[in-house]
PDB file of C-alpha atoms in Angstrom:
ATOM      1  CA  UNK A  20      46.108  98.705 126.633  1.00  0.00           C
ATOM      2  CA  UNK A  21      49.389  97.765 125.007  1.00  0.00           C
ATOM      3  CA  UNK A  22      48.929  94.175 126.155  1.00  0.00           C
ATOM      4  CA  UNK A  23      45.485  94.110 124.565  1.00  0.00           C
ATOM      5  CA  UNK A  24      46.841  95.301 121.238  1.00  0.00           C
ATOM      6  CA  UNK A  25      49.663  92.767 121.381  1.00  0.00           C
ATOM      7  CA  UNK A  26      47.118  90.051 122.130  1.00  0.00           C
ATOM      8  CA  UNK A  27      44.993  90.984 119.129  1.00  0.00           C
ATOM      9  CA  UNK A  28      47.997  91.008 116.800  1.00  0.00           C
ATOM     10  CA  UNK A  29      49.145  87.661 118.164  1.00  0.00           C
ATOM     11  CA  UNK A  30      45.715  86.168 117.531  1.00  0.00           C
ATOM     12  CA  UNK A  31      45.703  87.422 113.955  1.00  0.00           C
ATOM     13  CA  UNK A  32      49.148  85.984 113.355  1.00  0.00           C
ATOM     14  CA  UNK A  33      48.006  82.592 114.654  1.00  0.00           C
ATOM     15  CA  UNK A  34      45.095  82.659 112.198  1.00  0.00           C
ATOM     16  CA  UNK A  35      47.288  83.621 109.251  1.00  0.00           C
ATOM     17  CA  UNK A  36      50.075  81.168 110.081  1.00  0.00           C
ATOM     18  CA  UNK A  37      48.326  78.008 108.762  1.00  0.00           C
ATOM     19  CA  UNK A  38      47.642  79.786 105.451  1.00  0.00           C
ATOM     20  CA  UNK A  39      51.236  80.795 104.898  1.00  0.00           C
ATOM     21  CA  UNK A  40      52.511  77.396 106.022  1.00  0.00           C
ATOM     22  CA  UNK A  41      50.156  75.360 103.774  1.00  0.00           C
ATOM     23  CA  UNK A  42      51.792  72.455 101.942  1.00  0.00           C
ATOM     24  CA  UNK A  43      52.194  73.588  98.324  1.00  0.00           C
ATOM     25  CA  UNK A  44      52.150  69.932  97.218  1.00  0.00           C
ATOM     26  CA  UNK A  45      48.521  69.500  98.315  1.00  0.00           C
ATOM     27  CA  UNK A  46      45.310  71.058  97.042  1.00  0.00           C
ATOM     28  CA  UNK A  47      44.089  73.923  99.159  1.00  0.00           C
ATOM     29  CA  UNK A  48      40.758  73.458 100.909  1.00  0.00           C
ATOM     30  CA  UNK A  49      38.061  75.315  99.000  1.00  0.00           C
ATOM     31  CA  UNK A  50      35.691  77.602 100.804  1.00  0.00           C
ATOM     32  CA  UNK A  51      32.069  76.442 100.797  1.00  0.00           C
ATOM     33  CA  UNK A  52      29.292  78.948 100.338  1.00  0.00           C
ATOM     34  CA  UNK A  53      25.514  78.550 100.396  1.00  0.00           C
ATOM     35  CA  UNK A  54      23.908  75.607  98.555  1.00  0.00           C
ATOM     36  CA  UNK A  55      22.765  75.746  94.928  1.00  0.00           C
ATOM     37  CA  UNK A  56      19.183  76.909  94.562  1.00  0.00           C
ATOM     38  CA  UNK A  57      16.711  77.362  91.746  1.00  0.00           C
ATOM     39  CA  UNK A  58      16.645  80.956  90.500  1.00  0.00           C
ATOM     40  CA  UNK A  59      13.404  82.232  92.004  1.00  0.00           C
ATOM     41  CA  UNK A  60      11.362  85.224  90.904  1.00  0.00           C
ATOM     42  CA  UNK A  61       8.367  86.998  92.451  1.00  0.00           C
ATOM     43  CA  UNK A  62       6.675  86.711  89.032  1.00  0.00           C
ATOM     44  CA  UNK A  63       6.816  82.910  88.979  1.00  0.00           C
ATOM     45  CA  UNK A  64       3.249  82.632  90.272  1.00  0.00           C
ATOM     46  CA  UNK A  65       2.036  85.083  87.621  1.00  0.00           C
ATOM     47  CA  UNK A  66       3.661  83.028  84.849  1.00  0.00           C
ATOM     48  CA  UNK A  67       2.141  79.850  86.257  1.00  0.00           C
ATOM     49  CA  UNK A  68      -1.254  81.542  86.363  1.00  0.00           C
ATOM     50  CA  UNK A  69      -1.028  82.095  82.610  1.00  0.00           C
ATOM     51  CA  UNK A  70      -0.439  78.381  82.115  1.00  0.00           C
ATOM     52  CA  UNK A  71      -3.781  77.670  83.823  1.00  0.00           C
ATOM     53  CA  UNK A  72      -5.741  80.312  81.896  1.00  0.00           C
ATOM     54  CA  UNK A  73      -4.682  79.558  78.316  1.00  0.00           C
ATOM     55  CA  UNK A  74      -6.919  77.351  76.184  1.00  0.00           C
ATOM     56  CA  UNK A  75      -5.554  74.173  74.624  1.00  0.00           C
ATOM     57  CA  UNK A  76      -5.402  75.927  71.240  1.00  0.00           C
ATOM     58  CA  UNK A  77      -3.510  78.868  72.728  1.00  0.00           C
ATOM     59  CA  UNK A  78      -1.049  76.487  74.370  1.00  0.00           C
ATOM     60  CA  UNK A  79      -0.254  75.083  70.912  1.00  0.00           C
ATOM     61  CA  UNK A  80       0.994  78.519  69.827  1.00  0.00           C
ATOM     62  CA  UNK A  81       4.781  78.424  69.593  1.00  0.00           C
ATOM     63  CA  UNK A  82       6.967  81.218  70.982  1.00  0.00           C
ATOM     64  CA  UNK A  83      10.674  81.857  70.678  1.00  0.00           C
ATOM     65  CA  UNK A  84      13.253  84.444  71.644  1.00  0.00           C
ATOM     66  CA  UNK A  85      14.721  86.536  68.874  1.00  0.00           C
ATOM     67  CA  UNK A  86      17.341  89.129  69.732  1.00  0.00           C
ATOM     68  CA  UNK A  87      17.455  90.718  73.191  1.00  0.00           C
ATOM     69  CA  UNK A  88      20.884  92.381  73.388  1.00  0.00           C
ATOM     70  CA  UNK A  89      22.449  94.926  75.692  1.00  0.00           C
ATOM     71  CA  UNK A  90      22.296  98.175  73.712  1.00  0.00           C
ATOM     72  CA  UNK A  91      23.301 100.519  76.530  1.00  0.00           C
ATOM     73  CA  UNK A  92      26.980 100.680  75.628  1.00  0.00           C
ATOM     74  CA  UNK A  93      27.849 100.805  79.343  1.00  0.00           C
ATOM     75  CA  UNK A  94      30.978  98.819  80.198  1.00  0.00           C
ATOM     76  CA  UNK A  95      32.934  98.565  83.437  1.00  0.00           C
ATOM     77  CA  UNK A  96      36.734  98.910  83.275  1.00  0.00           C
ATOM     78  CA  UNK A  97      37.472  98.940  87.037  1.00  0.00           C
ATOM     79  CA  UNK A  98      39.647  95.876  87.465  1.00  0.00           C
ATOM     80  CA  UNK A  99      39.068  95.257  91.182  1.00  0.00           C
ATOM     81  CA  UNK A 100      35.294  95.186  90.597  1.00  0.00           C
ATOM     82  CA  UNK A 101      35.441  92.869  87.570  1.00  0.00           C
ATOM     83  CA  UNK A 102      35.584  94.177  84.027  1.00  0.00           C
ATOM     84  CA  UNK A 103      32.995  93.807  81.298  1.00  0.00           C
ATOM     85  CA  UNK A 104      29.396  94.761  80.621  1.00  0.00           C
ATOM     86  CA  UNK A 105      27.207  95.823  83.499  1.00  0.00           C
ATOM     87  CA  UNK A 106      24.103  94.156  82.048  1.00  0.00           C
ATOM     88  CA  UNK A 107      23.553  90.485  81.327  1.00  0.00           C
ATOM     89  CA  UNK A 108      24.483  89.210  77.877  1.00  0.00           C
ATOM     90  CA  UNK A 109      22.153  86.213  78.133  1.00  0.00           C
ATOM     91  CA  UNK A 110      18.684  87.703  78.062  1.00  0.00           C
ATOM     92  CA  UNK A 111      17.575  85.538  75.114  1.00  0.00           C
ATOM     93  CA  UNK A 112      18.145  82.470  77.300  1.00  0.00           C
ATOM     94  CA  UNK A 113      16.209  84.089  80.142  1.00  0.00           C
ATOM     95  CA  UNK A 114      13.292  84.779  77.782  1.00  0.00           C
ATOM     96  CA  UNK A 115      13.146  81.105  76.768  1.00  0.00           C
ATOM     97  CA  UNK A 116      13.171  79.970  80.385  1.00  0.00           C
ATOM     98  CA  UNK A 117      10.394  82.395  81.304  1.00  0.00           C
ATOM     99  CA  UNK A 118       8.299  81.332  78.300  1.00  0.00           C
ATOM    100  CA  UNK A 119       8.521  77.699  79.372  1.00  0.00           C
ATOM    101  CA  UNK A 120       6.598  78.579  82.543  1.00  0.00           C
ATOM    102  CA  UNK A 121       3.603  80.042  80.681  1.00  0.00           C
ATOM    103  CA  UNK A 122       2.380  76.773  79.157  1.00  0.00           C
ATOM    104  CA  UNK A 123       3.001  77.690  75.495  1.00  0.00           C
ATOM    105  CA  UNK A 124       5.172  75.740  73.074  1.00  0.00           C
ATOM    106  CA  UNK A 125       8.737  77.070  73.217  1.00  0.00           C
ATOM    107  CA  UNK A 126      10.977  76.856  70.151  1.00  0.00           C
ATOM    108  CA  UNK A 127      14.755  77.174  70.292  1.00  0.00           C
ATOM    109  CA  UNK A 128      15.843  79.420  67.427  1.00  0.00           C
ATOM    110  CA  UNK A 129      19.095  80.550  69.017  1.00  0.00           C
ATOM    111  CA  UNK A 130      22.286  80.992  66.955  1.00  0.00           C
ATOM    112  CA  UNK A 131      23.712  77.862  68.604  1.00  0.00           C
ATOM    113  CA  UNK A 132      20.724  75.787  67.463  1.00  0.00           C
ATOM    114  CA  UNK A 133      20.809  77.195  63.942  1.00  0.00           C
ATOM    115  CA  UNK A 134      24.519  76.452  63.682  1.00  0.00           C
ATOM    116  CA  UNK A 135      23.935  72.864  64.820  1.00  0.00           C
ATOM    117  CA  UNK A 136      21.116  72.439  62.293  1.00  0.00           C
ATOM    118  CA  UNK A 137      23.270  73.793  59.450  1.00  0.00           C
ATOM    119  CA  UNK A 138      25.978  71.280  60.340  1.00  0.00           C
ATOM    120  CA  UNK A 139      23.480  68.419  60.677  1.00  0.00           C
ATOM    121  CA  UNK A 140      21.669  69.127  57.394  1.00  0.00           C
ATOM    122  CA  UNK A 141      24.970  69.573  55.567  1.00  0.00           C
ATOM    123  CA  UNK A 142      26.196  66.241  56.863  1.00  0.00           C
ATOM    124  CA  UNK A 143      22.968  64.523  55.777  1.00  0.00           C
ATOM    125  CA  UNK A 144      23.193  65.988  52.271  1.00  0.00           C
ATOM    126  CA  UNK A 145      26.818  64.911  51.909  1.00  0.00           C
ATOM    127  CA  UNK A 146      25.801  61.427  53.052  1.00  0.00           C
ATOM    128  CA  UNK A 147      23.087  61.212  50.408  1.00  0.00           C
ATOM    129  CA  UNK A 148      20.304  61.210  52.977  1.00  0.00           C
ATOM    130  CA  UNK A 149      18.642  64.332  51.615  1.00  0.00           C
ATOM    131  CA  UNK A 150      17.532  67.207  53.788  1.00  0.00           C
ATOM    132  CA  UNK A 151      14.191  65.950  55.064  1.00  0.00           C
ATOM    133  CA  UNK A 152      14.382  67.466  58.510  1.00  0.00           C
ATOM    134  CA  UNK A 153      11.289  68.641  60.344  1.00  0.00           C
ATOM    135  CA  UNK A 154      11.754  72.063  61.842  1.00  0.00           C
ATOM    136  CA  UNK A 155       9.296  73.863  64.089  1.00  0.00           C
ATOM    137  CA  UNK A 156       8.878  77.504  63.224  1.00  0.00           C
ATOM    138  CA  UNK A 157       7.722  79.876  65.979  1.00  0.00           C
ATOM    139  CA  UNK A 158       4.400  81.648  65.609  1.00  0.00           C
ATOM    140  CA  UNK A 159       5.519  84.553  67.786  1.00  0.00           C
ATOM    141  CA  UNK A 160       9.014  85.872  68.434  1.00  0.00           C
ATOM    142  CA  UNK A 161       9.915  88.109  71.361  1.00  0.00           C
ATOM    143  CA  UNK A 162      12.492  90.753  70.476  1.00  0.00           C
ATOM    144  CA  UNK A 163      13.813  93.594  72.567  1.00  0.00           C
ATOM    145  CA  UNK A 164      16.833  95.051  74.294  1.00  0.00           C
ATOM    146  CA  UNK A 165      18.160  96.631  77.443  1.00  0.00           C
ATOM    147  CA  UNK A 166      17.963 100.214  76.254  1.00  0.00           C
ATOM    148  CA  UNK A 167      19.070 102.342  79.218  1.00  0.00           C
ATOM    149  CA  UNK A 168      21.537 101.952  82.047  1.00  0.00           C
ATOM    150  CA  UNK A 169      21.746 105.310  83.796  1.00  0.00           C
ATOM    151  CA  UNK A 170      23.737 106.138  86.917  1.00  0.00           C
ATOM    152  CA  UNK A 171      21.487 108.393  88.961  1.00  0.00           C
ATOM    153  CA  UNK A 172      22.754 111.037  91.401  1.00  0.00           C
ATOM    154  CA  UNK A 173      23.436 109.460  94.774  1.00  0.00           C
ATOM    155  CA  UNK A 174      23.181 110.755  98.307  1.00  0.00           C
ATOM    156  CA  UNK A 175      25.084 110.376 101.529  1.00  0.00           C
ATOM    157  CA  UNK A 176      26.136 111.635 104.915  1.00  0.00           C
ATOM    158  CA  UNK A 177      29.542 111.649 106.552  1.00  0.00           C
ATOM    159  CA  UNK A 178      30.602 112.857 109.993  1.00  0.00           C
ATOM    160  CA  UNK A 179      33.801 112.839 112.018  1.00  0.00           C
ATOM    161  CA  UNK A 180      33.608 113.873 115.678  1.00  0.00           C
ATOM    162  CA  UNK A 181      36.603 113.489 117.977  1.00  0.00           C
ATOM    163  CA  UNK A 182      38.030 110.726 115.834  1.00  0.00           C
ATOM    164  CA  UNK A 183      34.730 108.815 115.566  1.00  0.00           C
ATOM    165  CA  UNK A 184      33.667 108.463 111.904  1.00  0.00           C
ATOM    166  CA  UNK A 185      30.215 107.622 110.554  1.00  0.00           C
ATOM    167  CA  UNK A 186      29.269 107.472 106.890  1.00  0.00           C
ATOM    168  CA  UNK A 187      26.250 106.472 104.807  1.00  0.00           C
ATOM    169  CA  UNK A 188      26.196 106.524 100.998  1.00  0.00           C
ATOM    170  CA  UNK A 189      23.452 105.512  98.561  1.00  0.00           C
ATOM    171  CA  UNK A 190      23.752 104.943  94.814  1.00  0.00           C
ATOM    172  CA  UNK A 191      21.118 104.112  92.177  1.00  0.00           C
ATOM    173  CA  UNK A 192      21.065 102.759  88.643  1.00  0.00           C
ATOM    174  CA  UNK A 193      18.062 103.040  86.336  1.00  0.00           C
ATOM    175  CA  UNK A 194      17.662 100.049  84.005  1.00  0.00           C
ATOM    176  CA  UNK A 195      15.035 100.036  81.258  1.00  0.00           C
ATOM    177  CA  UNK A 196      13.988  97.487  78.647  1.00  0.00           C
ATOM    178  CA  UNK A 197      11.946  97.677  75.467  1.00  0.00           C
ATOM    179  CA  UNK A 198      10.316  94.458  74.283  1.00  0.00           C
ATOM    180  CA  UNK A 199       7.793  93.379  71.663  1.00  0.00           C
ATOM    181  CA  UNK A 200       5.997  90.258  70.438  1.00  0.00           C
ATOM    182  CA  UNK A 201       6.113  89.909  66.623  1.00  0.00           C
ATOM    183  CA  UNK A 202       4.059  87.581  64.403  1.00  0.00           C
ATOM    184  CA  UNK A 203       6.009  85.217  62.130  1.00  0.00           C
ATOM    185  CA  UNK A 204       5.010  83.822  58.707  1.00  0.00           C
ATOM    186  CA  UNK A 205       2.509  80.977  58.807  1.00  0.00           C
ATOM    187  CA  UNK A 206       1.211  81.771  62.265  1.00  0.00           C
ATOM    188  CA  UNK A 207      -2.327  80.841  63.186  1.00  0.00           C
ATOM    189  CA  UNK A 208      -2.846  84.158  64.916  1.00  0.00           C
ATOM    190  CA  UNK A 209      -4.646  86.939  63.048  1.00  0.00           C
ATOM    191  CA  UNK A 210      -2.369  89.401  61.325  1.00  0.00           C
ATOM    192  CA  UNK A 211       0.441  89.464  58.762  1.00  0.00           C
ATOM    193  CA  UNK A 212       4.034  88.490  59.452  1.00  0.00           C
ATOM    194  CA  UNK A 213       5.966  91.250  61.128  1.00  0.00           C
ATOM    195  CA  UNK A 214       2.964  92.690  62.946  1.00  0.00           C
ATOM    196  CA  UNK A 215       3.760  93.771  66.514  1.00  0.00           C
ATOM    197  CA  UNK A 216       0.959  92.402  68.675  1.00  0.00           C
ATOM    198  CA  UNK A 217       2.289  93.311  72.146  1.00  0.00           C
ATOM    199  CA  UNK A 218       4.807  95.729  73.656  1.00  0.00           C
ATOM    200  CA  UNK A 219       6.255  96.425  77.084  1.00  0.00           C
ATOM    201  CA  UNK A 220       8.824  98.890  78.456  1.00  0.00           C
ATOM    202  CA  UNK A 221       9.640  98.189  82.126  1.00  0.00           C
ATOM    203  CA  UNK A 222      12.156 100.156  84.160  1.00  0.00           C
ATOM    204  CA  UNK A 223      13.666  99.569  87.579  1.00  0.00           C
ATOM    205  CA  UNK A 224      15.910 101.506  89.911  1.00  0.00           C
ATOM    206  CA  UNK A 225      18.629  99.280  91.331  1.00  0.00           C
ATOM    207  CA  UNK A 226      19.904 100.440  94.693  1.00  0.00           C
ATOM    208  CA  UNK A 227      23.200 100.105  96.521  1.00  0.00           C
ATOM    209  CA  UNK A 228      24.191 101.224 100.021  1.00  0.00           C
ATOM    210  CA  UNK A 229      27.466 101.674 101.818  1.00  0.00           C
ATOM    211  CA  UNK A 230      27.585 102.177 105.591  1.00  0.00           C
ATOM    212  CA  UNK A 231      30.853 102.582 107.446  1.00  0.00           C
ATOM    213  CA  UNK A 232      31.943 103.447 110.943  1.00  0.00           C
ATOM    214  CA  UNK A 233      35.272 103.700 112.642  1.00  0.00           C
ATOM    215  CA  UNK A 234      37.487 105.557 114.979  1.00  0.00           C
ATOM    216  CA  UNK A 235      41.090 106.213 115.777  1.00  0.00           C
ATOM    217  CA  UNK A 236      43.079 107.692 118.616  1.00  0.00           C
ATOM    218  CA  UNK A 237      45.765 107.196 121.251  1.00  0.00           C
ATOM    219  CA  UNK A 238      44.898 105.005 124.206  1.00  0.00           C
ATOM    220  CA  UNK A 239      46.783 104.238 127.385  1.00  0.00           C
ATOM    221  CA  UNK A 240      49.108 106.195 129.678  1.00  0.00           C
ATOM    222  CA  UNK A 241      50.302 109.501 128.369  1.00  0.00           C
ATOM    223  CA  UNK A 242      53.957 108.498 128.297  1.00  0.00           C
ATOM    224  CA  UNK A 243      53.270 105.172 126.518  1.00  0.00           C
ATOM    225  CA  UNK A 244      50.025 105.683 124.601  1.00  0.00           C
ATOM    226  CA  UNK A 245      49.170 103.319 121.749  1.00  0.00           C
ATOM    227  CA  UNK A 246      47.593 104.480 118.506  1.00  0.00           C
ATOM    228  CA  UNK A 247      44.550 102.363 117.553  1.00  0.00           C
ATOM    229  CA  UNK A 248      42.429 102.611 114.399  1.00  0.00           C
ATOM    230  CA  UNK A 249      39.305 100.540 113.741  1.00  0.00           C
ATOM    231  CA  UNK A 250      37.014 100.579 110.697  1.00  0.00           C
ATOM    232  CA  UNK A 251      33.798  98.695 109.998  1.00  0.00           C
ATOM    233  CA  UNK A 252      31.778  98.592 106.810  1.00  0.00           C
ATOM    234  CA  UNK A 253      28.627  97.184 105.255  1.00  0.00           C
ATOM    235  CA  UNK A 254      27.836  97.374 101.525  1.00  0.00           C
ATOM    236  CA  UNK A 255      24.562  95.651 100.534  1.00  0.00           C
ATOM    237  CA  UNK A 256      24.237  96.211  96.774  1.00  0.00           C
ATOM    238  CA  UNK A 257      21.315  94.882  94.771  1.00  0.00           C
ATOM    239  CA  UNK A 258      22.400  92.322  92.153  1.00  0.00           C
ATOM    240  CA  UNK A 259      22.062  94.086  88.794  1.00  0.00           C
ATOM    241  CA  UNK A 260      21.876  91.108  86.446  1.00  0.00           C
ATOM    242  CA  UNK A 261      19.606  89.120  88.757  1.00  0.00           C
ATOM    243  CA  UNK A 262      17.273  92.116  88.825  1.00  0.00           C
ATOM    244  CA  UNK A 263      17.281  92.026  85.020  1.00  0.00           C
ATOM    245  CA  UNK A 264      16.243  88.359  85.153  1.00  0.00           C
ATOM    246  CA  UNK A 265      13.235  89.349  87.270  1.00  0.00           C
ATOM    247  CA  UNK A 266      12.413  92.107  84.783  1.00  0.00           C
ATOM    248  CA  UNK A 267      12.467  89.531  81.956  1.00  0.00           C
ATOM    249  CA  UNK A 268       9.923  87.389  83.839  1.00  0.00           C
ATOM    250  CA  UNK A 269       7.634  90.403  84.051  1.00  0.00           C
ATOM    251  CA  UNK A 270       8.168  91.265  80.365  1.00  0.00           C
ATOM    252  CA  UNK A 271       7.256  87.742  79.243  1.00  0.00           C
ATOM    253  CA  UNK A 272       4.151  87.752  81.422  1.00  0.00           C
ATOM    254  CA  UNK A 273       3.025  91.085  79.998  1.00  0.00           C
ATOM    255  CA  UNK A 274       3.632  90.120  76.357  1.00  0.00           C
ATOM    256  CA  UNK A 275       1.996  86.694  76.507  1.00  0.00           C
ATOM    257  CA  UNK A 276      -0.968  88.190  78.378  1.00  0.00           C
ATOM    258  CA  UNK A 277      -1.403  90.805  75.658  1.00  0.00           C
ATOM    259  CA  UNK A 278      -1.079  88.299  72.804  1.00  0.00           C
ATOM    260  CA  UNK A 279      -3.937  86.202  74.186  1.00  0.00           C
ATOM    261  CA  UNK A 280      -5.791  89.044  75.939  1.00  0.00           C
ATOM    262  CA  UNK A 281      -5.644  87.318  79.341  1.00  0.00           C
ATOM    263  CA  UNK A 282      -6.607  89.623  82.227  1.00  0.00           C
ATOM    264  CA  UNK A 283      -7.491  87.121  84.958  1.00  0.00           C
ATOM    265  CA  UNK A 284      -3.882  86.927  86.208  1.00  0.00           C
ATOM    266  CA  UNK A 285      -3.650  90.643  86.969  1.00  0.00           C
ATOM    267  CA  UNK A 286      -3.880  90.058  90.769  1.00  0.00           C
ATOM    268  CA  UNK A 287      -0.780  87.816  90.624  1.00  0.00           C
ATOM    269  CA  UNK A 288       1.060  90.537  88.711  1.00  0.00           C
ATOM    270  CA  UNK A 289       0.113  93.205  91.244  1.00  0.00           C
ATOM    271  CA  UNK A 290       1.122  90.954  94.142  1.00  0.00           C
ATOM    272  CA  UNK A 291       4.511  90.277  92.511  1.00  0.00           C
ATOM    273  CA  UNK A 292       5.025  94.020  91.985  1.00  0.00           C
ATOM    274  CA  UNK A 293       4.385  94.549  95.701  1.00  0.00           C
ATOM    275  CA  UNK A 294       6.884  91.809  96.609  1.00  0.00           C
ATOM    276  CA  UNK A 295       9.549  93.423  94.420  1.00  0.00           C
ATOM    277  CA  UNK A 296       8.926  96.752  96.167  1.00  0.00           C
ATOM    278  CA  UNK A 297       9.336  95.094  99.556  1.00  0.00           C
ATOM    279  CA  UNK A 298      12.752  93.805  98.494  1.00  0.00           C
TER     280      UNK A 298
END
């Protein structure tokens, strides 16, 4: 048994040796992960269905993203897990991307665009070129926020029998959003500016698991026994911010469907909901 342990330690040292002996004058070889892929969502087919059901006049309606901040106030300060907000801070950008799949006209009214336009118009005025700049105003703006981020009570099981350890832990987070579609001045849709024409409030439980197993004990002859300890673990946690991206796709589908009263894409929505549940 002692020879086996020595062999394992020798093998580990041979693996670690090239790392410690790397030439500091050369760039280290970077690890290569999976290839880059398009961010996919189960609700992509539902959004594409909307694009086929809208009339040409409806497709001329312009949409934009207003403010969609993280209002939960939940922040992570655990350094080894990465510090900062739990929720995504880029939901306005996600809303614009989702809108582009529905077939409507999408207008960029982000702070970055407005800042660029202020600089451009100011430069034109200073150059004596006037301020004749054509700007597209959105007919409908989608506003909202991530409003809840609750850590739900978890569950688990742990056992230790004769040095053999087994453990299973489960944790859940409840994320909720509130979103609305608001009419802007000059819109061709019926209703005054500021009227809320569609609302949605989705919620999702995000799940994480942690399974571990291990054992420890003395092995070998009684007068020369060797203490051995082994631990194995598996921690498949659902990606929180990616789940929020999927929620945004569903929100945009629901709001645009309500604005134009489209019900023919309901089967695609139900199918996507089933796919999310299977995940």
